Structures are given as structure tokens and as C-alpha cells.
XYZ file of C-alpha atoms in Angstrom:
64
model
C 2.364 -27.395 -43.218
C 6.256 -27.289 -44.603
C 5.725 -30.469 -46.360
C 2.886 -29.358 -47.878
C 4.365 -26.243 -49.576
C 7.555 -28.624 -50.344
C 4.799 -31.078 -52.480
C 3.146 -27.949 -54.118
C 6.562 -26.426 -55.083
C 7.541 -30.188 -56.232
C 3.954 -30.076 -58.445
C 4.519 -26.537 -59.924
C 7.740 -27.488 -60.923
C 6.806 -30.766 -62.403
C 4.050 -28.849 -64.091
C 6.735 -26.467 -65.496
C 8.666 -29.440 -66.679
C 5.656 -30.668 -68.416
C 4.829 -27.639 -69.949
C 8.178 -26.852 -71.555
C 8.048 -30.402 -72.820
C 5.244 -29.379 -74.772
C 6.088 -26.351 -75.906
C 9.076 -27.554 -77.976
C 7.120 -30.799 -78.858
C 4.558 -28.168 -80.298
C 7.879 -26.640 -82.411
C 9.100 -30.100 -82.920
C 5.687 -30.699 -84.739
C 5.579 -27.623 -86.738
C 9.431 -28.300 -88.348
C 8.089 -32.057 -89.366
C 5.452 -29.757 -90.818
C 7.764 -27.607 -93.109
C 10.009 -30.558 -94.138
C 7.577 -32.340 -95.335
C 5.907 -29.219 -97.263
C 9.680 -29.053 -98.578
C 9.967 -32.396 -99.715
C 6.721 -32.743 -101.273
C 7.752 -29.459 -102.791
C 11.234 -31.465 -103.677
C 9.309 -34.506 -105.629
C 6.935 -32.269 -107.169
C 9.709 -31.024 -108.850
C 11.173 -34.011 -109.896
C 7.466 -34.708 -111.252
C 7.235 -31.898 -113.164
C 10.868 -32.016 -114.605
C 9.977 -35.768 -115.767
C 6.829 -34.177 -117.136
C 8.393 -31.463 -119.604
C 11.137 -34.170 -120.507
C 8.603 -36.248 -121.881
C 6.210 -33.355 -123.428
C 9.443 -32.040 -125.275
C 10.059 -35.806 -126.388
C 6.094 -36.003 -127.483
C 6.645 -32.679 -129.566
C 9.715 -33.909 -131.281
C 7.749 -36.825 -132.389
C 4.706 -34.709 -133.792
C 7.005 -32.308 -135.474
C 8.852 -35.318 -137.676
């Protein structure tokens, strides 16, 4: 009967281990999540600064 409690205690706190594990690879997913929203914020940008370089090149050649 002792080894039997010993396994379940052994279980539940493999089953702990297991759960924390996926608790911070749940966090671990969301901040992949927000970098990547910040670097797609980052080269969108760098997109849009390109963009109004080249419309404010395209209006000096229509005002000449």
C-alpha cells in the first residue's frame, strides 16, 4: 500500500512538473507573439519611411 502512495505522489509531482512546463511555454509563446507584432511594426516603418522619401522625390519632380 506504501509503494503505492510513493508512485501516486511520484505521478502528481511529475504532473506538476509537466504542468509548469507548460505554463511558461504558454508565456514563452505569447512574448514570440509581441516581438514579432514589434518587428513587423519595426519594418513597417522602414516601409513607410522609404515610401514618403520617394513620394517627396515624385513631388519635386512634378513641381519642376
Amino acid at each position: 500500500m506504501n509503494e503505492l502512495v510513493e508512485n501516486n505522489v511520484e505521478y502528481y509531482k511529475f504532473l506538476s512538473v509537466i504542468h509548469e512546463i507548460s505554463k511558461k511555454s504558454h508565456i514563452i509563446a505569447i512574448q514570440k507573439d509581441s516581438i514579432r507584432k514589434v518587428y513587423q511594426n519595426y519594418d513597417s516603418k522602414l516601409y513607410r519611411l522609404k515610401l514618403e522619401k520617394e513620394i517627396a522625390e515624385l513631388d519635386k519632380l512634378l513641381v519642376k
